Short mmCIF file of C-alpha atoms and ligand atoms in Angstrom, two decimals:
data_model
loop_
_atom_site.label_atom_id
_atom_site.label_comp_id
_atom_site.label_asym_id
_atom_site.label_seq_id
_atom_site.Cartn_x
_atom_site.Cartn_y
_atom_site.Cartn_z
CA UNK A 1 17.64 -1.54 -28.52
CA UNK A 2 14.09 -2.73 -28.07
CA UNK A 3 12.65 -1.85 -24.66
CA UNK A 4 9.24 -3.18 -23.69
CA UNK A 5 7.28 -0.78 -21.52
CA UNK A 6 4.65 -2.55 -19.45
CA UNK A 7 2.17 0.22 -18.70
CA UNK A 8 0.47 -0.33 -15.36
CA UNK A 9 -1.89 2.61 -15.44
CA UNK A 10 -5.56 1.64 -15.77
CA UNK A 11 -5.92 4.90 -17.70
CA UNK A 12 -3.89 3.48 -20.58
CA UNK A 13 -2.39 6.24 -22.71
CA UNK A 14 -4.14 8.93 -20.65
CA UNK A 15 -1.67 8.14 -17.91
CA UNK A 16 0.58 10.65 -16.15
CA UNK A 17 3.30 7.99 -15.91
CA UNK A 18 3.22 7.43 -19.66
CA UNK A 19 4.10 11.09 -20.23
CA UNK A 20 7.45 10.38 -18.57
CA UNK A 21 7.87 7.37 -20.86
CA UNK A 22 7.15 9.59 -23.89
CA UNK A 23 9.75 12.03 -22.58
CA UNK A 24 12.36 9.24 -22.44
CA UNK A 25 11.35 8.22 -25.96
CA UNK A 26 11.99 11.75 -27.24
CA UNK A 27 15.33 11.98 -25.47
CA UNK A 28 16.60 8.62 -26.73
CA UNK A 29 15.23 8.23 -30.26
CA UNK A 30 17.81 5.57 -31.10
CA UNK A 31 15.99 3.11 -28.85
CA UNK A 32 12.58 1.65 -29.56
CA UNK A 33 10.21 1.91 -26.59
CA UNK A 34 7.26 -0.36 -27.27
CA UNK A 35 4.36 0.24 -24.88
CA UNK A 36 1.80 -2.37 -23.83
CA UNK A 37 -1.23 -1.15 -21.90
CA UNK A 38 -1.34 -3.95 -19.36
CA UNK A 39 -3.76 -2.72 -16.70
CA UNK A 40 -6.28 -1.19 -19.08
CA UNK A 41 -6.45 -4.39 -21.16
CA UNK A 42 -6.08 -6.91 -18.31
CA UNK A 43 -9.40 -8.66 -18.92
CA UNK A 44 -8.45 -9.40 -22.54
CA UNK A 45 -4.89 -10.37 -21.57
CA UNK A 46 -6.28 -12.75 -18.96
CA UNK A 47 -8.85 -14.43 -21.20
CA UNK A 48 -7.31 -14.28 -24.65
CA UNK A 49 -4.23 -16.50 -24.82
CA UNK A 50 -3.02 -14.83 -28.02
CA UNK A 51 -3.07 -11.40 -26.37
CA UNK A 52 -0.97 -12.67 -23.46
CA UNK A 53 1.45 -14.61 -25.67
CA UNK A 54 1.99 -11.59 -27.93
CA UNK A 55 3.29 -9.66 -24.90
CA UNK A 56 5.37 -12.62 -23.69
CA UNK A 57 6.98 -12.96 -27.13
CA UNK A 58 7.79 -9.25 -27.27
CA UNK A 59 9.36 -9.51 -23.83
CA UNK A 60 11.36 -12.57 -24.95
CA UNK A 61 12.79 -10.76 -27.98
CA UNK A 62 13.49 -7.49 -26.14
CA UNK A 63 16.66 -6.06 -24.65
CA UNK A 64 15.04 -4.72 -21.51
CA UNK A 65 11.77 -4.24 -19.65
CA UNK A 66 10.54 -1.01 -18.14
CA UNK A 67 7.86 -1.59 -15.52
CA UNK A 68 6.07 1.78 -15.61
CA UNK A 69 3.07 2.26 -13.35
CA UNK A 70 1.33 4.57 -10.90
CA UNK A 71 1.61 3.64 -7.22
CA UNK A 72 -1.82 2.43 -6.08
CA UNK A 73 -2.44 1.84 -2.37
CA UNK A 74 1.25 1.36 -1.61
CA UNK A 75 1.81 -1.14 -4.43
CA UNK A 76 0.98 -1.66 -8.08
CA UNK A 77 -2.62 -1.38 -9.36
CA UNK A 78 -4.60 -4.62 -8.95
CA UNK A 79 -4.80 -5.14 -12.73
CA UNK A 80 -0.99 -5.05 -12.92
CA UNK A 81 -0.81 -7.42 -9.94
CA UNK A 82 -3.05 -9.80 -11.90
CA UNK A 83 -0.64 -9.61 -14.85
CA UNK A 84 2.30 -10.46 -12.58
CA UNK A 85 0.39 -13.52 -11.35
CA UNK A 86 -0.43 -14.52 -14.94
CA UNK A 87 3.27 -14.66 -15.80
CA UNK A 88 3.61 -17.66 -13.45
CA UNK A 89 0.15 -19.11 -14.09
CA UNK A 90 0.67 -19.16 -17.84
CA UNK A 91 4.21 -20.50 -17.59
CA UNK A 92 5.86 -17.43 -19.12
CA UNK A 93 8.59 -16.85 -16.53
CA UNK A 94 11.35 -17.88 -18.93
CA UNK A 95 10.48 -14.93 -21.24
CA UNK A 96 11.51 -12.55 -18.45
CA UNK A 97 14.55 -14.50 -17.24
CA UNK A 98 17.87 -12.63 -17.56
CA UNK A 99 16.24 -9.52 -19.04
CA UNK A 100 17.37 -6.18 -17.71
CA UNK A 101 14.57 -4.49 -15.78
CA UNK A 102 13.90 -1.04 -14.36
CA UNK A 103 10.95 0.50 -12.56
CA UNK A 104 9.44 3.92 -13.21
CA UNK A 105 6.55 5.21 -11.13
CA UNK A 106 4.62 8.37 -10.54
CA UNK A 107 2.86 8.99 -7.25
CA UNK A 108 2.58 11.47 -4.41
CA UNK A 109 5.41 9.58 -2.64
CA UNK A 110 3.03 7.87 -0.24
CA UNK A 111 4.59 4.43 0.29
CA UNK A 112 6.22 4.50 -3.12
CA UNK A 113 9.13 2.64 -1.50
CA UNK A 114 6.94 -0.40 -0.72
CA UNK A 115 5.76 -0.49 -4.35
CA UNK A 116 9.35 -0.32 -5.57
CA UNK A 117 10.53 -3.00 -3.13
CA UNK A 118 7.69 -5.22 -4.28
CA UNK A 119 8.62 -4.86 -7.94
CA UNK A 120 12.29 -5.39 -7.14
CA UNK A 121 11.34 -8.66 -5.43
CA UNK A 122 9.12 -9.69 -8.35
CA UNK A 123 12.01 -9.06 -10.76
CA UNK A 124 14.38 -11.03 -8.50
CA UNK A 125 11.91 -13.91 -8.40
CA UNK A 126 11.69 -13.82 -12.21
CA UNK A 127 15.52 -13.92 -12.35
CA UNK A 128 15.62 -10.59 -14.13
CA UNK A 129 18.58 -8.21 -13.93
CA UNK A 130 17.22 -5.38 -11.82
CA UNK A 131 18.96 -2.17 -12.86
CA UNK A 132 17.20 0.32 -10.60
CA UNK A 133 14.08 2.38 -10.08
CA UNK A 134 12.86 5.95 -10.38
CA UNK A 135 10.07 7.40 -8.25
CA UNK A 136 8.76 10.63 -9.75
CA UNK A 137 6.25 12.82 -8.00
CA UNK A 138 3.24 13.07 -10.30
CA UNK A 139 4.04 16.67 -11.32
CA UNK A 140 7.82 16.25 -11.61
CA UNK A 141 7.89 16.18 -15.39
CA UNK A 142 6.90 19.85 -15.33
CA UNK A 143 10.23 20.77 -13.70
CA UNK A 144 13.42 21.06 -15.72
CA UNK A 145 15.59 19.71 -12.92
CA UNK A 146 13.43 16.62 -12.65
CA UNK A 147 13.45 16.05 -16.41
CA UNK A 148 17.24 16.05 -16.27
CA UNK A 149 17.13 13.52 -13.48
CA UNK A 150 14.75 11.30 -15.47
CA UNK A 151 17.07 11.46 -18.50
CA UNK A 152 19.99 10.33 -16.37
CA UNK A 153 17.97 7.42 -15.00
CA UNK A 154 17.00 6.29 -18.51
CA UNK A 155 20.55 6.74 -19.76
CA UNK A 156 21.86 4.63 -16.89
CA UNK A 157 19.32 1.89 -17.66
CA UNK A 158 20.22 1.80 -21.35
CA UNK A 159 23.94 1.78 -20.56
CA UNK A 160 23.49 -1.07 -18.09
CA UNK A 161 21.95 -3.14 -20.89
CA UNK A 162 24.47 -2.13 -23.54
CA UNK A 163 27.46 -2.82 -21.28
CA UNK A 164 25.99 -5.93 -19.63
CA UNK A 165 26.54 -4.33 -16.23
CA UNK A 166 26.39 -6.91 -13.42
CA UNK A 167 23.36 -6.64 -11.12
CA UNK A 168 22.71 -8.11 -7.70
CA UNK A 169 19.57 -9.46 -6.12
CA UNK A 170 18.02 -7.76 -3.11
CA UNK A 171 15.65 -10.60 -2.21
CA UNK A 172 16.32 -14.26 -1.58
CA UNK A 173 13.69 -16.73 -2.82
CA UNK A 174 10.79 -17.38 -0.45
CA UNK A 175 10.81 -20.69 1.38
CA UNK A 176 7.38 -22.27 1.79
CA UNK A 177 6.75 -24.75 4.56
CA UNK A 178 5.10 -28.03 3.65
CA UNK A 179 2.51 -28.05 6.39
CA UNK A 180 -1.15 -29.05 6.66
CA UNK A 181 -2.79 -27.26 9.50
CA UNK A 182 -5.19 -29.54 11.39
CA UNK A 183 -7.24 -27.41 13.78
CA UNK A 184 -8.19 -28.63 17.23
CA UNK A 185 -11.43 -27.84 19.04
CA UNK A 186 -11.99 -24.39 20.47
CA UNK A 187 -12.66 -25.15 24.10
CA UNK A 188 -12.81 -21.72 25.73
CA UNK A 189 -15.19 -19.68 23.64
CA UNK A 190 -14.80 -15.92 23.77
CA UNK A 191 -18.04 -13.99 24.33
CA UNK A 192 -18.02 -10.99 21.99
CA UNK A 193 -21.02 -9.37 23.70
CA UNK A 194 -22.49 -6.79 21.36
CA UNK A 195 -19.35 -6.58 19.23
CA UNK A 196 -19.83 -7.28 15.56
CA UNK A 197 -17.02 -9.41 14.13
CA UNK A 198 -16.46 -9.59 10.38
CA UNK A 199 -13.87 -11.76 8.65
CA UNK A 200 -13.15 -10.91 5.02
CA UNK A 201 -11.38 -13.41 2.81
CA UNK A 202 -10.53 -13.84 -0.85
CA UNK A 203 -11.05 -17.60 -0.75
CA UNK A 204 -14.11 -19.70 -0.06
CA UNK A 205 -12.07 -22.92 -0.02
CA UNK A 206 -12.41 -24.49 3.42
CA UNK A 207 -9.82 -27.21 2.66
CA UNK A 208 -6.80 -24.92 2.61
CA UNK A 209 -4.72 -23.84 5.62
CA UNK A 210 -6.36 -20.44 5.31
CA UNK A 211 -9.86 -21.92 5.20
CA UNK A 212 -9.09 -24.01 8.29
CA UNK A 213 -7.57 -21.05 10.15
CA UNK A 214 -10.67 -18.97 9.41
CA UNK A 215 -12.91 -21.76 10.70
CA UNK A 216 -10.87 -22.30 13.87
CA UNK A 217 -10.74 -18.56 14.48
CA UNK A 218 -14.50 -18.04 14.10
CA UNK A 219 -15.14 -21.04 16.34
CA UNK A 220 -13.21 -19.23 19.08
CA UNK A 221 -16.25 -17.01 19.62
CA UNK A 222 -19.45 -18.01 21.38
CA UNK A 223 -21.43 -16.14 18.70
CA UNK A 224 -20.59 -16.84 15.05
CA UNK A 225 -18.48 -14.26 13.27
CA UNK A 226 -19.63 -13.23 9.82
CA UNK A 227 -17.34 -14.52 7.06
CA UNK A 228 -17.46 -12.60 3.78
CA UNK A 229 -15.81 -13.90 0.63
CA UNK A 230 -14.72 -11.18 -1.79
CA UNK A 231 -15.32 -13.52 -4.73
CA UNK A 232 -19.05 -13.52 -3.98
CA UNK A 233 -19.36 -9.75 -4.10
CA UNK A 234 -19.45 -9.44 -7.91
CA UNK A 235 -16.81 -6.73 -7.96
CA UNK A 236 -16.79 -5.60 -11.58
CA UNK A 237 -13.14 -4.63 -11.85
CA UNK A 238 -10.16 -2.81 -10.43
CA UNK A 239 -10.04 0.90 -9.71
CA UNK A 240 -9.97 2.86 -12.98
CA UNK A 241 -8.12 5.84 -11.52
CA UNK A 242 -10.83 8.15 -12.87
CA UNK A 243 -11.21 10.03 -9.53
CA UNK A 244 -14.97 10.20 -10.05
CA UNK A 245 -15.08 9.66 -6.27
CA UNK A 246 -13.09 12.81 -5.48
CA UNK A 247 -16.09 15.13 -5.16
CA UNK A 248 -18.44 13.07 -3.00
CA UNK A 249 -17.03 9.52 -2.67
CA UNK A 250 -19.31 8.21 -5.45
CA UNK A 251 -17.56 5.45 -7.39
CA UNK A 252 -17.92 5.30 -11.18
CA UNK A 253 -18.74 1.58 -10.93
CA UNK A 254 -22.30 0.55 -10.06
CA UNK A 255 -21.46 -2.86 -8.64
CA UNK A 256 -22.46 -2.24 -5.02
CA UNK A 257 -18.86 -2.43 -3.77
CA UNK A 258 -19.28 0.86 -1.90
CA UNK A 259 -22.55 -0.35 -0.42
CA UNK A 260 -20.87 -3.56 0.78
CA UNK A 261 -18.03 -1.53 2.26
CA UNK A 262 -20.33 0.96 3.98
CA UNK A 263 -22.88 -1.51 5.33
CA UNK A 264 -20.71 -4.49 6.23
CA UNK A 265 -17.25 -3.19 7.03
CA UNK A 266 -17.80 0.29 8.40
CA UNK A 267 -20.40 -1.06 10.81
CA UNK A 268 -18.19 -3.82 12.25
CA UNK A 269 -16.35 -3.47 15.57
CA UNK A 270 -13.73 -6.08 14.78
CA UNK A 271 -12.40 -6.58 11.26
CA UNK A 272 -10.14 -9.45 10.32
CA UNK A 273 -8.74 -9.77 6.81
CA UNK A 274 -7.63 -13.24 5.76
CA UNK A 275 -5.55 -14.19 2.74
CA UNK A 276 -2.83 -16.39 1.30
CA UNK A 277 0.52 -15.05 0.13
CA UNK A 278 0.75 -14.89 -3.64
CA UNK A 279 4.15 -13.83 -4.97
CA UNK A 280 5.29 -11.08 -2.58
CA UNK A 281 1.82 -9.86 -1.57
CA UNK A 282 -1.65 -11.28 -1.13
CA UNK A 283 -3.82 -12.13 -4.16
CA UNK A 284 -4.84 -9.65 -6.86
CA UNK A 285 -8.39 -10.02 -5.50
CA UNK A 286 -7.22 -8.52 -2.21
CA UNK A 287 -5.38 -5.80 -4.10
CA UNK A 288 -8.59 -5.05 -5.99
CA UNK A 289 -10.38 -4.69 -2.67
CA UNK A 290 -7.81 -2.18 -1.40
CA UNK A 291 -7.81 -0.20 -4.66
CA UNK A 292 -11.58 -0.06 -4.87
CA UNK A 293 -11.68 1.15 -1.24
CA UNK A 294 -10.11 4.29 -2.67
CA UNK A 295 -13.66 5.64 -3.14
CA UNK A 296 -13.13 6.80 0.47
CA UNK A 297 -10.19 8.78 -0.88
CA UNK A 298 -7.81 9.78 1.93
CA UNK A 299 -10.25 9.62 4.81
CA UNK A 300 -9.98 7.03 7.60
CA UNK A 301 -12.97 4.70 7.46
CA UNK A 302 -12.33 2.27 10.34
CA UNK A 303 -11.62 4.73 13.16
CA UNK A 304 -11.62 3.05 16.58
CA UNK A 305 -12.11 -0.49 15.26
CA UNK A 306 -9.93 -3.49 15.95
CA UNK A 307 -8.16 -4.83 12.88
CA UNK A 308 -6.04 -7.89 12.35
CA UNK A 309 -4.84 -10.31 9.69
CA UNK A 310 -4.84 -14.07 9.29
CA UNK A 311 -2.33 -15.03 6.68
CA UNK A 312 -1.27 -18.33 5.20
CA UNK A 313 2.28 -18.27 3.87
CA UNK A 314 5.71 -16.87 4.63
CA UNK A 315 4.74 -13.39 5.88
CA UNK A 316 7.87 -13.30 8.07
CA UNK A 317 10.00 -13.33 4.92
CA UNK A 318 8.11 -10.39 3.40
CA UNK A 319 8.52 -7.46 5.80
CA UNK A 320 7.28 -5.09 3.09
CA UNK A 321 3.85 -6.74 3.08
CA UNK A 322 3.60 -6.48 6.84
CA UNK A 323 4.54 -2.81 6.63
CA UNK A 324 1.86 -2.13 4.01
CA UNK A 325 -0.85 -3.83 6.10
CA UNK A 326 0.23 -2.05 9.29
CA UNK A 327 0.29 1.28 7.48
CA UNK A 328 -3.17 0.63 6.03
CA UNK A 329 -4.50 -0.08 9.54
CA UNK A 330 -2.88 3.01 11.02
CA UNK A 331 -4.18 5.22 8.24
CA UNK A 332 -7.68 3.91 8.93
CA UNK A 333 -7.18 4.97 12.57
CA UNK A 334 -7.94 1.40 13.62
CA UNK A 335 -6.02 -0.60 16.17
CA UNK A 336 -3.48 -2.95 14.67
CA UNK A 337 -4.27 -5.98 16.83
CA UNK A 338 -1.86 -8.32 15.13
CA UNK A 339 -1.15 -11.05 12.61
CA UNK A 340 -1.59 -14.79 12.82
CA UNK A 341 0.10 -17.01 10.25
CA UNK A 342 0.65 -20.72 9.74
CA UNK A 343 4.42 -20.23 9.61
CA UNK A 344 5.14 -22.11 12.84
CA UNK A 345 4.29 -25.37 11.06
CA UNK A 346 2.64 -26.59 14.25
CA UNK A 347 -1.13 -27.05 14.50
CA UNK A 348 -1.37 -26.73 18.29
CA UNK A 349 0.66 -23.52 18.21
CA UNK A 350 -1.51 -22.09 15.42
CA UNK A 351 -4.64 -22.98 17.45
CA UNK A 352 -3.21 -21.14 20.44
CA UNK A 353 -2.32 -18.09 18.35
CA UNK A 354 -5.80 -17.93 16.84
CA UNK A 355 -7.43 -18.33 20.24
CA UNK A 356 -5.23 -15.62 21.77
CA UNK A 357 -5.94 -13.38 18.80
CA UNK A 358 -9.72 -13.76 19.29
CA UNK A 359 -9.39 -12.96 22.99
CA UNK A 360 -7.18 -9.93 22.34
CA UNK A 361 -9.52 -8.49 19.71
CA UNK A 362 -12.54 -8.68 22.01
CA UNK A 363 -10.61 -7.38 25.03
CA UNK A 364 -9.22 -4.39 23.12
CA UNK A 365 -12.59 -3.70 21.57
CA UNK A 366 -14.23 -3.65 24.99
CA UNK A 367 -11.69 -1.08 26.19
CA UNK A 368 -11.71 0.97 22.96
CA UNK A 369 -7.95 0.60 22.83
CA UNK A 370 -6.17 2.02 19.81
CA UNK A 371 -2.41 2.01 20.17
CA UNK A 372 -0.51 5.15 19.13
CA UNK A 373 0.33 5.41 15.48
CA UNK A 374 3.93 4.98 14.37
CA UNK A 375 5.79 6.74 11.61
CA UNK A 376 3.69 4.76 9.13
CA UNK A 377 0.46 6.44 10.17
CA UNK A 378 1.81 9.78 11.36
CA UNK A 379 4.11 10.35 8.37
CA UNK A 380 1.52 9.10 5.89
CA UNK A 381 -1.18 11.38 7.24
CA UNK A 382 1.09 14.41 6.96
CA UNK A 383 1.61 13.70 3.26
CA UNK A 384 -2.15 13.50 2.72
CA UNK A 385 -2.79 16.62 4.81
CA UNK A 386 -0.32 18.67 2.78
CA UNK A 387 -1.59 17.35 -0.56
CA UNK A 388 -5.27 17.92 0.23
CA UNK A 389 -4.53 21.35 1.62
CA UNK A 390 -2.50 22.15 -1.48
CA UNK A 391 -2.59 20.96 -5.08
CA UNK A 392 -5.12 18.15 -4.71
CA UNK A 393 -7.78 20.11 -2.83
CA UNK A 394 -10.11 20.90 -5.74
CA UNK A 395 -9.89 17.28 -6.93
CA UNK A 396 -10.54 15.65 -3.56
CA UNK A 397 -13.24 17.96 -2.23
CA UNK A 398 -14.79 15.26 -0.06
CA UNK A 399 -11.41 14.86 1.69
CA UNK A 400 -11.11 18.63 2.13
CA UNK A 401 -14.52 18.89 3.78
CA UNK A 402 -13.67 15.99 6.10
CA UNK A 403 -10.20 17.29 6.99
CA UNK A 404 -11.61 20.73 7.79
CA UNK A 405 -14.44 19.37 9.90
CA UNK A 406 -12.21 16.99 11.88
CA UNK A 407 -9.33 19.36 12.55
CA UNK A 408 -6.95 17.41 10.35
CA UNK A 409 -5.24 20.51 9.01
CA UNK A 410 -3.13 20.49 12.15
CA UNK A 411 -0.17 22.41 10.76
CA UNK A 412 2.21 23.67 13.44
CA UNK A 413 1.71 27.28 12.31
CA UNK A 414 -1.84 27.21 13.71
CA UNK A 415 -0.60 26.83 17.27
CA UNK A 416 -0.31 30.37 18.69
CA UNK A 417 1.31 29.32 21.95
CA UNK A 418 4.09 27.59 19.99
CA UNK A 419 4.52 30.60 17.75
CA UNK A 420 4.81 33.03 20.65
CA UNK A 421 7.17 30.70 22.55
CA UNK A 422 9.36 30.31 19.46
CA UNK A 423 9.51 34.05 18.81
CA UNK A 424 10.32 34.87 22.45
CA UNK A 425 12.93 32.15 22.80
CA UNK A 426 14.65 33.05 19.56
CA UNK A 427 14.93 36.63 20.74
CA UNK A 428 16.26 35.58 24.14
CA UNK A 429 18.88 33.24 22.65
CA UNK A 430 20.42 36.26 20.96
CA UNK A 431 21.74 37.12 24.44
CA UNK A 432 24.96 35.06 24.89
CA UNK A 433 24.48 34.45 28.63
CA UNK A 434 20.92 33.19 28.12
CA UNK A 435 22.03 31.06 25.19
CA UNK A 436 24.74 29.44 27.33
CA UNK A 437 22.24 28.68 30.07
CA UNK A 438 19.58 27.35 27.68
CA UNK A 439 21.84 24.98 25.77
CA UNK A 440 23.45 23.99 29.06
CA UNK A 441 21.54 22.95 32.18
CA UNK A 442 18.17 24.41 31.25
CA UNK A 443 17.50 22.21 28.19
CA UNK A 444 17.14 18.86 29.95
CA UNK A 445 15.22 20.33 32.89
CA UNK A 446 12.73 22.22 30.72
CA UNK A 447 12.09 19.16 28.60
CA UNK A 448 10.84 17.08 31.51
CA UNK A 449 9.23 19.89 33.54
CA UNK A 450 5.74 19.57 32.02
CA UNK A 451 5.88 15.78 32.36
CA UNK A 452 6.83 16.12 36.01
CA UNK A 453 3.80 18.34 36.60
CA UNK A 454 1.56 15.61 35.16
CA UNK A 455 3.22 13.01 37.39
CA UNK A 456 2.70 15.17 40.48
CA UNK A 457 -1.02 15.37 39.76
CA UNK A 458 -1.42 11.59 39.21
C1 FMN B 1 -6.68 4.17 -6.45
C2 FMN B 1 -5.50 5.06 -6.30
C3 FMN B 1 -4.57 4.77 -5.33
C4 FMN B 1 -3.43 5.56 -5.20
N1 FMN B 1 -2.55 5.22 -4.23
C5 FMN B 1 -1.40 5.94 -4.10
C6 FMN B 1 -0.45 5.57 -3.11
O1 FMN B 1 -0.60 4.62 -2.36
N2 FMN B 1 0.66 6.33 -3.01
C7 FMN B 1 0.88 7.42 -3.80
O2 FMN B 1 1.90 8.08 -3.63
N3 FMN B 1 -0.01 7.78 -4.77
C8 FMN B 1 -1.15 7.05 -4.93
N4 FMN B 1 -2.05 7.39 -5.90
C9 FMN B 1 -1.73 8.51 -6.82
C10 FMN B 1 -1.17 8.02 -8.16
O3 FMN B 1 -0.07 7.18 -7.98
C11 FMN B 1 -0.73 9.19 -9.04
O4 FMN B 1 -1.80 10.05 -9.24
C12 FMN B 1 -0.14 8.75 -10.35
O5 FMN B 1 0.62 9.81 -10.88
C13 FMN B 1 -1.19 8.38 -11.38
O6 FMN B 1 -0.51 7.93 -12.54
P1 FMN B 1 -1.22 7.51 -13.88
O7 FMN B 1 -1.91 8.72 -14.45
O8 FMN B 1 -0.08 7.05 -14.74
O9 FMN B 1 -2.19 6.43 -13.60
C14 FMN B 1 -3.21 6.66 -6.06
C15 FMN B 1 -4.17 6.96 -7.03
C16 FMN B 1 -5.29 6.17 -7.16
C17 FMN B 1 -6.30 6.50 -8.21
#
């Protein structure tokens, strides 16, 4: 069989993910695995019609497609995202239709599930036959057990194609509302005081719903908010995955992206990101922004700020996108102040939502309110903490210095009181009578005792 491997790593053949593809190739020599370096060659694929059509034709004449890529900022790399958009823009969807598809990623398992869900949805939208996905940790290929697992995944994919195994869709098509938002006047202007408000958008078009929402939102304030269009920032390209930034946050590009980020975004009090849904995410330009922000590595850069999103399109039908944006906000240690969309299909309601959003952002900012993180932020941070403490420390030295300085290596074993309590209690529970008491009445009482002491003092 001929399998087309669409390589999403910007590192091309120097990719960790591709080593797993080469492993599959060695294990199944009877199949041809033809690799196309999509992300590394995206500029050519975008501009040169022949280059794009060559890939489309190979896809058309293939038996199956393997989407193989590294997870980048909870999704696919921005260059790969651009390719996915090009499939629709260049009218090549029919080449993918009814092809068997599988996803193979490498990552550190930080929001790999959102990347997989996204690709599953993309395949469903392309009417492909989605046969499954495999999320390898970036060092998994070094372990025999994991190599066996990878072989089984590949075998299952090939067998699905050979036996025309039926597949089901996990995502129903998105329904777009036909609605032109006509903003009303902002009558009660919100005074931001000394708070600096920055709105970042990927579109300078004021005649779209997004453009009109941005205008209505900024008019909610008595002082103008700064609106920054990513397209005007001359960003040279997507993240190259070179990790040049790991030592001291210096990006390999010299296009002033870091300067823009440090001077405009890190200095704001209120940050609002605005974009339009494109496929199952925002645009590739937004993805490029998130990927390039990786020069900060795994360090929160918006601590204490208010963050929110203005989105045009069916966000309510894409819970994965909402999750990614919430997780991004929590990781930045910012307050997730909410989302406003044009999904209601009602201009007056959208006006009210934007007005309320403006008021909430300023109110929260004035009170320095940051709501507690959920599993998204807490769980995510623990993955980073363990990785930077462990295998990735010498690579991400800037992270290590920051984590040490800010007490982010908060492993439970550092807490002596907990250690002593655990040791004492484990000894005591060896006594049957104590054990009976502890797992009986004592448990509930002891759990609330410290809380009750706090309540008494209040
Ligand atoms: C810009 C950037 C963003 C990344 N984002 C994530 C992420 O969100 N989740 C994750 O688990 N790993 C993330 N990683 C780690 C890569 O997925 C991992 O190193 C992968 O194995 C690289 O594969 P490659 O060599 O094929 O490009 C990121 C790496 C880079 C450079």
